[in-house]
PDB file of C-alpha atoms in Angstrom:
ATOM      1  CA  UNK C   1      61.747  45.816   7.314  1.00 45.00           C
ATOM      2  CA  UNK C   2      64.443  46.819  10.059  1.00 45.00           C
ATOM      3  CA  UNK C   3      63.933  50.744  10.635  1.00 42.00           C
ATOM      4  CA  UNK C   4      66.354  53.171  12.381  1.00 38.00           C
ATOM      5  CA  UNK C   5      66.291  53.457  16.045  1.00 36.00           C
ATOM      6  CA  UNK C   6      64.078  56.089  15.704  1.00 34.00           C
ATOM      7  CA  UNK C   7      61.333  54.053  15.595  1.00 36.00           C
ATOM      8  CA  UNK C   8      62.601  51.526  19.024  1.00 37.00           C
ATOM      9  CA  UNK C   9      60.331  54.588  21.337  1.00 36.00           C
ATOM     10  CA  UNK C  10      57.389  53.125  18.902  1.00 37.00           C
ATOM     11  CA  UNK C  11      57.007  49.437  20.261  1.00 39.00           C
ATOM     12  CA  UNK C  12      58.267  49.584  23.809  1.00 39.00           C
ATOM     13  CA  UNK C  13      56.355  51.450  25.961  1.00 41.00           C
ATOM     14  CA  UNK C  14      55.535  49.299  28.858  1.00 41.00           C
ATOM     15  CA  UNK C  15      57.669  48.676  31.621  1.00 39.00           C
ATOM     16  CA  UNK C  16      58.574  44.464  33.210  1.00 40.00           C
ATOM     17  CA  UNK C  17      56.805  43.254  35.827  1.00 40.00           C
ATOM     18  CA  UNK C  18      58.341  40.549  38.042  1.00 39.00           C
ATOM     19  CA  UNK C  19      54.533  39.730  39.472  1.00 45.00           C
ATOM     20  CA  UNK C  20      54.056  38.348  35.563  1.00 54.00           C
ATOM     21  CA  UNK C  21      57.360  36.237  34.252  1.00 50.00           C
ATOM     22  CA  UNK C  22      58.275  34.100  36.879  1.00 67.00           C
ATOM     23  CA  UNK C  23      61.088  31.759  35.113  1.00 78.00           C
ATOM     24  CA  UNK C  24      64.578  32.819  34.874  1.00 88.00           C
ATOM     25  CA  UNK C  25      65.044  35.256  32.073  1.00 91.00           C
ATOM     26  CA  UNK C  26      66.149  34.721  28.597  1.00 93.00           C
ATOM     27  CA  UNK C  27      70.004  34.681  28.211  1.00 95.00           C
ATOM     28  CA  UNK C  28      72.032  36.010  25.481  1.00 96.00           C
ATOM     29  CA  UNK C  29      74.033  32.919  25.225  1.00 96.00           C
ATOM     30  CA  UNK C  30      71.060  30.671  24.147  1.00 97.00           C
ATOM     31  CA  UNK C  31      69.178  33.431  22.322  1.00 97.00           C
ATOM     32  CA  UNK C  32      71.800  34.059  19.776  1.00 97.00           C
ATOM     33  CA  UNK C  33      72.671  29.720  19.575  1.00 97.00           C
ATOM     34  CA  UNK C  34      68.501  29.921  18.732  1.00 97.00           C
ATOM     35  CA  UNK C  35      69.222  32.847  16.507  1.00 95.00           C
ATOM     36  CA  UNK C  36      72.289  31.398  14.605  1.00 95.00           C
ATOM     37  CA  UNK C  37      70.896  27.856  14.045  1.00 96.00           C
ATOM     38  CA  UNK C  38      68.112  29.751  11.998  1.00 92.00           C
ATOM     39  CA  UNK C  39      70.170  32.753   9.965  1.00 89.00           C
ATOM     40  CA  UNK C  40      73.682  30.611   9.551  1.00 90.00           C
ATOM     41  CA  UNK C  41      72.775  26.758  10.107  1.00 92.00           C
ATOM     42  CA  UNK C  42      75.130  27.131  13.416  1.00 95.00           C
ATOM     43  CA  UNK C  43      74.969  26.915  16.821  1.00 97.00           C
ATOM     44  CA  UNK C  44      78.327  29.207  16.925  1.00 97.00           C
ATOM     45  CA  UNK C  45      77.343  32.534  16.989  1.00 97.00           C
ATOM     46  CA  UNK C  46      80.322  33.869  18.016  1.00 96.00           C
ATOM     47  CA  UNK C  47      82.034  32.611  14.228  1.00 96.00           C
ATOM     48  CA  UNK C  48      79.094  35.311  12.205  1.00 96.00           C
ATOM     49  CA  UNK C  49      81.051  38.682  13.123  1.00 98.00           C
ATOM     50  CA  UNK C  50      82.556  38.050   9.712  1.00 97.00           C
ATOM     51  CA  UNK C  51      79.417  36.823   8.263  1.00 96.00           C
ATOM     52  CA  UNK C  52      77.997  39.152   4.983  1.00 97.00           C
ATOM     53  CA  UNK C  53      76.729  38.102   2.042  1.00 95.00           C
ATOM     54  CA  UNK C  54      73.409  39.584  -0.207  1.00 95.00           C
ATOM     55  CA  UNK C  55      70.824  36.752   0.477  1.00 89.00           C
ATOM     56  CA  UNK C  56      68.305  38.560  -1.916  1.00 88.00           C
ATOM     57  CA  UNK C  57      65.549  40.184   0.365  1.00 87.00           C
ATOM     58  CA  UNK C  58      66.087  43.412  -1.005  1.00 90.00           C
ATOM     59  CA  UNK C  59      68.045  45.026   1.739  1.00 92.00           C
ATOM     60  CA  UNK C  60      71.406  44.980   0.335  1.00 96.00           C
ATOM     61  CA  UNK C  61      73.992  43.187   2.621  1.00 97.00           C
ATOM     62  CA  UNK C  62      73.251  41.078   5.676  1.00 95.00           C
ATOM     63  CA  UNK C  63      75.808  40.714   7.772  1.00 95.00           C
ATOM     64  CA  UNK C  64      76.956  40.346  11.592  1.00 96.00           C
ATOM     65  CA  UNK C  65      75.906  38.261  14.274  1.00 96.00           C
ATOM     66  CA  UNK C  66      72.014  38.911  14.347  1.00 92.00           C
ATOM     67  CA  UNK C  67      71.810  40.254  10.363  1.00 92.00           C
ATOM     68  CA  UNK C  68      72.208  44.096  10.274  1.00 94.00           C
ATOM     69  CA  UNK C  69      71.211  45.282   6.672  1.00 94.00           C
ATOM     70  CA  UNK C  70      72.908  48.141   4.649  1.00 97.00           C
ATOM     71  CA  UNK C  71      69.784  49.168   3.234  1.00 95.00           C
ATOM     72  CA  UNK C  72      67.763  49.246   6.417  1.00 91.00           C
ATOM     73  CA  UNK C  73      70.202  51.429   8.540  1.00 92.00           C
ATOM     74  CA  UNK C  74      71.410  49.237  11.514  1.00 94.00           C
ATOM     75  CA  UNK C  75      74.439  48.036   9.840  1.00 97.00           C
ATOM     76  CA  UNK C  76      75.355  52.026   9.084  1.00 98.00           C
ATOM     77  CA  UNK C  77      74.570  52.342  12.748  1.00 97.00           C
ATOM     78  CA  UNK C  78      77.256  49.701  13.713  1.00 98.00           C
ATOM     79  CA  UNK C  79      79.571  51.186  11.486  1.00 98.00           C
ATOM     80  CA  UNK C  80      79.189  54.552  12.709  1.00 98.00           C
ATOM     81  CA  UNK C  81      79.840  53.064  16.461  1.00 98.00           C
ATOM     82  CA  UNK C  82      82.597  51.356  15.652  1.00 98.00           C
ATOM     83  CA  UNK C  83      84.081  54.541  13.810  1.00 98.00           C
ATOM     84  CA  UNK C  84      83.305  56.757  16.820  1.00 98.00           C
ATOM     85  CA  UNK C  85      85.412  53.995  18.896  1.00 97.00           C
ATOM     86  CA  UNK C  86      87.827  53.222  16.198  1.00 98.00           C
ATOM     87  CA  UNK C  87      88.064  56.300  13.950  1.00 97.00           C
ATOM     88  CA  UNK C  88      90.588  54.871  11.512  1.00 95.00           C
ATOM     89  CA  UNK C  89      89.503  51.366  10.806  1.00 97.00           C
ATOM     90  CA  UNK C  90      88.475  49.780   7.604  1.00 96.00           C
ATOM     91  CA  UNK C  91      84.861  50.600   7.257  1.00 98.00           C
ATOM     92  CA  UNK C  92      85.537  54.271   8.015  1.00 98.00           C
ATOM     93  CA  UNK C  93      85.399  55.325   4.492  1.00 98.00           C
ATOM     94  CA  UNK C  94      82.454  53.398   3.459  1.00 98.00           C
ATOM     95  CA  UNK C  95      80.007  55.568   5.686  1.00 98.00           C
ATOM     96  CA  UNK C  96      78.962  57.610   2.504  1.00 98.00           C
ATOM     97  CA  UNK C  97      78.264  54.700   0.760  1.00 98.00           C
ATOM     98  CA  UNK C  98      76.368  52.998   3.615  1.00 98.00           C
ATOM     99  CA  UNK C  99      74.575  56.054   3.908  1.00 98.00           C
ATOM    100  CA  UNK C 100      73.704  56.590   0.285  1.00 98.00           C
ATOM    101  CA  UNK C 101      72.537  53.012  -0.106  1.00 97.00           C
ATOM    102  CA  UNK C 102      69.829  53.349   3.134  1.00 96.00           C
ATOM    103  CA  UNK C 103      66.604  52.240   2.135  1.00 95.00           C
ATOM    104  CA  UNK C 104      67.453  50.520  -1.213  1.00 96.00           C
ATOM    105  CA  UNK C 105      69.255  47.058  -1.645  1.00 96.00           C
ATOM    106  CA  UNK C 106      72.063  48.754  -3.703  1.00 97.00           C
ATOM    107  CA  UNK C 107      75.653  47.979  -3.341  1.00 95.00           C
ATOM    108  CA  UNK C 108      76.885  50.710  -4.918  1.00 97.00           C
ATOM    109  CA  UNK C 109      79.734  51.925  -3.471  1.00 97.00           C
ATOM    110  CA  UNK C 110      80.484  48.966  -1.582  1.00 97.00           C
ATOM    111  CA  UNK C 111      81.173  45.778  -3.308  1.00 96.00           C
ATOM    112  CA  UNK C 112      84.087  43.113  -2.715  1.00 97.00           C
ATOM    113  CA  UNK C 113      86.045  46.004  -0.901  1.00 98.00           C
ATOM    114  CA  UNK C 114      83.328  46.797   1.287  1.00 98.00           C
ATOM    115  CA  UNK C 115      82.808  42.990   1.981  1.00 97.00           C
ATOM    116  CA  UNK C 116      87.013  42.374   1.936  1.00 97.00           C
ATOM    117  CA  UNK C 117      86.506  44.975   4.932  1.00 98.00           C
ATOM    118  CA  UNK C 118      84.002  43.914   7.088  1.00 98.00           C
ATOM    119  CA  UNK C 119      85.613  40.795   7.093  1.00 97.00           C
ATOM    120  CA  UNK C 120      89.061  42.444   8.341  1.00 97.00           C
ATOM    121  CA  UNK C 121      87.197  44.433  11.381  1.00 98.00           C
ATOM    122  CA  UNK C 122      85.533  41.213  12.740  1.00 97.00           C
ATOM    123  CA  UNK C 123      88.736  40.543  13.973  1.00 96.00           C
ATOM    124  CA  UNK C 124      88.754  44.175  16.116  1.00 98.00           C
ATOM    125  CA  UNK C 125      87.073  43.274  19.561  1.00 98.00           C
ATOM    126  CA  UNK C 126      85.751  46.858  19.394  1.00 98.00           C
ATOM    127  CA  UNK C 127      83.885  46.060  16.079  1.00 98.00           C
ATOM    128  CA  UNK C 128      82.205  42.907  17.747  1.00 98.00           C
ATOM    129  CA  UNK C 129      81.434  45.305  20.855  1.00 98.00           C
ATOM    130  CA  UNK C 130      79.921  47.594  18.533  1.00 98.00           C
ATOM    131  CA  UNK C 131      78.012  44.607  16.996  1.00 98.00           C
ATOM    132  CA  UNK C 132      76.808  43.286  21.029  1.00 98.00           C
ATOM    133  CA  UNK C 133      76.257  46.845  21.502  1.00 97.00           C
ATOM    134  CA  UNK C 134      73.405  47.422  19.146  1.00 97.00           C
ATOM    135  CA  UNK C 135      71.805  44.046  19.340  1.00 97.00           C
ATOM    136  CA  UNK C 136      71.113  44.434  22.779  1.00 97.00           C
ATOM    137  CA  UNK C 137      70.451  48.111  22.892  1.00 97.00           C
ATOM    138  CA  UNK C 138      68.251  47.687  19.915  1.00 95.00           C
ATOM    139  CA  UNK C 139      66.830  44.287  19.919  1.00 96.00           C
ATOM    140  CA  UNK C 140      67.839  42.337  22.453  1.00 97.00           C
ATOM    141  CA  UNK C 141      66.899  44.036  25.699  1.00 97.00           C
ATOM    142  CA  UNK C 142      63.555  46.002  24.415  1.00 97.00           C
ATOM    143  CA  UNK C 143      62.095  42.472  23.533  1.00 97.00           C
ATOM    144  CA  UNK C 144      63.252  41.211  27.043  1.00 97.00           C
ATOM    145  CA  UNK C 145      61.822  43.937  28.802  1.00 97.00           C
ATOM    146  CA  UNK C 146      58.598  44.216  26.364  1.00 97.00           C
ATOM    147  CA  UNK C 147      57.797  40.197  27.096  1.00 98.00           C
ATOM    148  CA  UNK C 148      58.177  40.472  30.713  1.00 97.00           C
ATOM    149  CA  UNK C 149      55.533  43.515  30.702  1.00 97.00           C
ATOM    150  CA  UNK C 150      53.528  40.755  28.592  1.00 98.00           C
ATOM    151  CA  UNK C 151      54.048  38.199  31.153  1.00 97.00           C
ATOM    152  CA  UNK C 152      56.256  36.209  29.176  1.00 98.00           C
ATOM    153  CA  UNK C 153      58.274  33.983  30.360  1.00 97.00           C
ATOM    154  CA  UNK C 154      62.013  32.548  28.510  1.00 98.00           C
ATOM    155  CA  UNK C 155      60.266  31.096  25.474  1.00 98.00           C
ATOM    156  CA  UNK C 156      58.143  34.210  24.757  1.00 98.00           C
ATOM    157  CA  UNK C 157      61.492  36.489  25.606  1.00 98.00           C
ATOM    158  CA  UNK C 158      63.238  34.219  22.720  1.00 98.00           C
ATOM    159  CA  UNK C 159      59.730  34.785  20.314  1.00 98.00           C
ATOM    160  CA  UNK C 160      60.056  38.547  20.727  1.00 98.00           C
ATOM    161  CA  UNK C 161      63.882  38.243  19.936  1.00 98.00           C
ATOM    162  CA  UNK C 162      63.669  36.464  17.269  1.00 97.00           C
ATOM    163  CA  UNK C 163      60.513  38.155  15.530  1.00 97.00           C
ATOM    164  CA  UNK C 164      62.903  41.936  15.952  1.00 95.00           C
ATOM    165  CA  UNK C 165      65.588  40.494  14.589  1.00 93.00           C
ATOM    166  CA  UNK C 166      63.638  39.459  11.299  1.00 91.00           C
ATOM    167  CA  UNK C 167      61.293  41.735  11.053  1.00 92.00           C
ATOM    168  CA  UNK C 168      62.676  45.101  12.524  1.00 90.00           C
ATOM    169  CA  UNK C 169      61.457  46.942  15.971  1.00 91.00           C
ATOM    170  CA  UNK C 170      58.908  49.141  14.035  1.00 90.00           C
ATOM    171  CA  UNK C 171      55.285  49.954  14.531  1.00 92.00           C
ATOM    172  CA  UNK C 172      53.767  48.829  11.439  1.00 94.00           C
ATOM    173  CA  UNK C 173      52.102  45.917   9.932  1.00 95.00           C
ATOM    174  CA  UNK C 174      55.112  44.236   8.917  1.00 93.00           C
ATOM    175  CA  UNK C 175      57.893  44.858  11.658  1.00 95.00           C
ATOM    176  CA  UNK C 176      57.561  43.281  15.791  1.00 97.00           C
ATOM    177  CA  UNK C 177      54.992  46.134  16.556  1.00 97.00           C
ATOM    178  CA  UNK C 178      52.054  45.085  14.044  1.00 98.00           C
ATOM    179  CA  UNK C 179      53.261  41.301  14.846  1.00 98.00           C
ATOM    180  CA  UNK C 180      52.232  42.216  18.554  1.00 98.00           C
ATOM    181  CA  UNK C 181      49.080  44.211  18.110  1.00 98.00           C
ATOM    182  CA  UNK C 182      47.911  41.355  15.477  1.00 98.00           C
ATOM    183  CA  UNK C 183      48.298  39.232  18.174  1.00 98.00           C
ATOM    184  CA  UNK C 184      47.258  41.145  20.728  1.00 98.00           C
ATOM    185  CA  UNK C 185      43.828  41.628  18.449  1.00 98.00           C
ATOM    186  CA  UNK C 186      43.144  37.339  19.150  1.00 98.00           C
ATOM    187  CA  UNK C 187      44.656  36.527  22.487  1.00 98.00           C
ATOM    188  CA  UNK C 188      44.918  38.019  25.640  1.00 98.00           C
ATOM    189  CA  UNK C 189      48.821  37.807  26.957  1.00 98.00           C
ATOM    190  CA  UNK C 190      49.539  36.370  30.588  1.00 98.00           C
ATOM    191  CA  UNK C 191      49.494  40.177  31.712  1.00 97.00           C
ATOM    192  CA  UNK C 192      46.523  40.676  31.525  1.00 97.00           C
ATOM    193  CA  UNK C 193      44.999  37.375  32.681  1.00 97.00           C
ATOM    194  CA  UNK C 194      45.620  35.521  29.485  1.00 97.00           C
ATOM    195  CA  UNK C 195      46.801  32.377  28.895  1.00 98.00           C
ATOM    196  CA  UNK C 196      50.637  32.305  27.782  1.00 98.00           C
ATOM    197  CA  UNK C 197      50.470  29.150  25.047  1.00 98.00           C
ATOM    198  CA  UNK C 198      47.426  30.774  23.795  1.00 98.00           C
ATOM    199  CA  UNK C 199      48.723  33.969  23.110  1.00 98.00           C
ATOM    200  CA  UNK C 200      52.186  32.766  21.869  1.00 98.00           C
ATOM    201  CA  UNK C 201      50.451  30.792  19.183  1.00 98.00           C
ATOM    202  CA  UNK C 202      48.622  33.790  18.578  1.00 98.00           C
ATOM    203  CA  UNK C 203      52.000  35.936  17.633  1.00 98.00           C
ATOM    204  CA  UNK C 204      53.314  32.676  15.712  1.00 98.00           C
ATOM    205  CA  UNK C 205      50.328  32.873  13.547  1.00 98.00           C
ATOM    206  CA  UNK C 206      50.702  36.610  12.998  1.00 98.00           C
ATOM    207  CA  UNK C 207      54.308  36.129  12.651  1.00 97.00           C
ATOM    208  CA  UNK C 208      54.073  33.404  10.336  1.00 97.00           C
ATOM    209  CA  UNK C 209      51.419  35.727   8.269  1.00 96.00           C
ATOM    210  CA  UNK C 210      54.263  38.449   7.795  1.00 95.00           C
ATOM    211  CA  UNK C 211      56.742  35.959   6.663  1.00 94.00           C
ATOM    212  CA  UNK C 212      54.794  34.117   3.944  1.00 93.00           C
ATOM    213  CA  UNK C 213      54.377  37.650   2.410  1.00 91.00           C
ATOM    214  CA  UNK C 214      58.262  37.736   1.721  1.00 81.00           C
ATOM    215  CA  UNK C 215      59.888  35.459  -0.485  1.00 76.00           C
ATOM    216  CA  UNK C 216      63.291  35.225   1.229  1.00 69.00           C
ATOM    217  CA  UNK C 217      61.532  34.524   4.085  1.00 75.00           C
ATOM    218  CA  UNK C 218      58.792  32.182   3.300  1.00 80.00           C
ATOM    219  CA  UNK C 219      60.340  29.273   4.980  1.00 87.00           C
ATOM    220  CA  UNK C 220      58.830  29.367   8.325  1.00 93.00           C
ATOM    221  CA  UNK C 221      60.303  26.689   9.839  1.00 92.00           C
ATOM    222  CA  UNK C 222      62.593  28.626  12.515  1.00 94.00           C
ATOM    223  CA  UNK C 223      59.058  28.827  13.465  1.00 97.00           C
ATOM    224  CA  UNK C 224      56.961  26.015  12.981  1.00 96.00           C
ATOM    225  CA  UNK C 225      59.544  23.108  13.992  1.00 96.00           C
ATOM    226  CA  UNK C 226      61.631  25.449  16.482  1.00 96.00           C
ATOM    227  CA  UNK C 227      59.353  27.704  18.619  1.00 98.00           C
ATOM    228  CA  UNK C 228      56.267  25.673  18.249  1.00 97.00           C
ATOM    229  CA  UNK C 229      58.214  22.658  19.270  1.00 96.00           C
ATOM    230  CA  UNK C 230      59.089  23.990  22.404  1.00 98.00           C
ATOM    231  CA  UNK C 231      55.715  25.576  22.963  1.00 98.00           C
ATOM    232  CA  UNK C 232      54.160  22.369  22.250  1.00 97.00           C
ATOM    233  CA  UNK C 233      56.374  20.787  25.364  1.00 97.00           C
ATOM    234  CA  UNK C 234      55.084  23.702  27.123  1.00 97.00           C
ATOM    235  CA  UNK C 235      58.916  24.354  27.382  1.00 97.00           C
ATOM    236  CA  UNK C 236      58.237  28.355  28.677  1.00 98.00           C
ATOM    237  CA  UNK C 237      61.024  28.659  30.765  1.00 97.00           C
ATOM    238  CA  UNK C 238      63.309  27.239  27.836  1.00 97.00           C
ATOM    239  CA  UNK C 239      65.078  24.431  29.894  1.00 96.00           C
ATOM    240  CA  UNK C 240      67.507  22.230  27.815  1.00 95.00           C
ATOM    241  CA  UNK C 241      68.254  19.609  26.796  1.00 96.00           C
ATOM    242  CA  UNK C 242      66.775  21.685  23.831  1.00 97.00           C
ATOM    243  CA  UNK C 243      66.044  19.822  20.736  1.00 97.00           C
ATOM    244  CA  UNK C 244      64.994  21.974  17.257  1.00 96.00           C
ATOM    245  CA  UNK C 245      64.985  21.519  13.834  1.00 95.00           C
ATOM    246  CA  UNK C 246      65.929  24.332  11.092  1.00 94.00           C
ATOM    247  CA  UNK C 247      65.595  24.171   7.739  1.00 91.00           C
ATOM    248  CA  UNK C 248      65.547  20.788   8.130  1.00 91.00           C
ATOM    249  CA  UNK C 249      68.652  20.672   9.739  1.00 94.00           C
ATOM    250  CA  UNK C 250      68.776  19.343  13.532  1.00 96.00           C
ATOM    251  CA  UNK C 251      70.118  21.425  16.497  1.00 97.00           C
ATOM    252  CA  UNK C 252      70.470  20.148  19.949  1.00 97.00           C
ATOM    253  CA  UNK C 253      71.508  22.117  23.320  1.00 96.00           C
ATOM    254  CA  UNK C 254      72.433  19.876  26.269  1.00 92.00           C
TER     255      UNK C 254
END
């Protein structure tokens, strides 16, 4: 489960080293077209500021551009950004509500107003700065940096990404920092003289582990037919033309 940023200090703790990655980096751009082709069946990311909707994990609302959850705190944490830019905008007054509903997948308090809402800000470009914001301050850039200190190149950048957007940047079994140390436990990463395919099928394993034990997310394919597909064309540097399949729906990037 996502957990506050509290826990970020948990799972990042090494620093990049150019000597390791040696492809271009991962860009936001194609990371969140991966992203969105696997949590809204688009390549338009740009369209899911508005996106929210209860899709029955059991943490209350998803919403946003990478999935912030009311029960899990980062969506209350985008809120209260946004506020601290924007004191009186539409979300303002559901802060106690966001706040009482942390850690539970309640709506109480929040509803078709709250929803009617969120809806109305993603038209604020300080609410989808607020959005950016987090993702990369949260997600985004500690799975960057956290790769390259791996010795990951693009494709492992975009498997770290993706596996702290699902599963949260915590330290325990379930969340990106038991995903790692799983993995670390069978392969040796690229930073420490391992090979990189090796120890990228090692974390898709591990990864694939964690999401088989949660109903909502027992469909591994943003997995199995999207990173293992470019992994199997040894595709590290994530070059397109990019070809991936979803949910059984097909994505291409030219």
């Amino acid at each position: 489960m996502k957990l506050r940023v509290l826990l970020l200090a948990a799972v990042v703790g090494l620093t990049p080293s150019p000597a390791f990655a040696s492809g271009p980096d991962l860009g936001t751009d194609l990371a969140m077209r991966l992203v969105s082709s696997a949590e809204n069946s688009s390549l338009d990311w740009h369209a899911q500021y508005s996106y929210l909707e209860d899709i029955g994990d059991g943490r209350g609302y998803t919403g946003g551009i990478i999935g912030f959850c009311s029960g899990t705190g980062d969506m209350l944490a985008v809120v209260e950004s946004y506020t601290a830019a924007v004191p009186a905008n539409a979300l303002a007054r559901f802060l106690p509500a966001l706040r009482a509903v942390h850690g539970t997948s309640s709506h109480a308090g929040l509803g078709p107003a709250f929803a009617a809402a969120w809806s109305s800000a993603a038209g604020d470009p300080a609410f989808r700065a607020a959005q950016d914001s987090f993702r990369d301050r949260v997600y985004f850039t500690p799975a960057v940096t956290q790769a390259r200190a791996d010795g990951l190149r693009a494709l492992g950048q975009f498997v770290y990404f993706d596996a702290m957007v699902m599963h949260g940047p915590g330290a325990d079994a379930s969340s990106f920092g038991g995903i790692r140390r799983a993995a670390l436990a069978r392969a040796v990463p690229p930073s420490r003289g391992g090979d990189e395919a090796a120890y990228l099928r090692a974390f898709l394993d591990a990864r694939v582990a964690v999401m088989r034990t949660e109903e909502a997310h027992s469909d591994t394919s943003r997995v199995d037919t999207a990173q293992r597909a470019f992994l199997a064309a040894g595709n590290f540097d994530l070059r397109p033309p990019l070809a991936w399949r979803v949910y059984g729906d097909p994505f291409v990037v030219t």
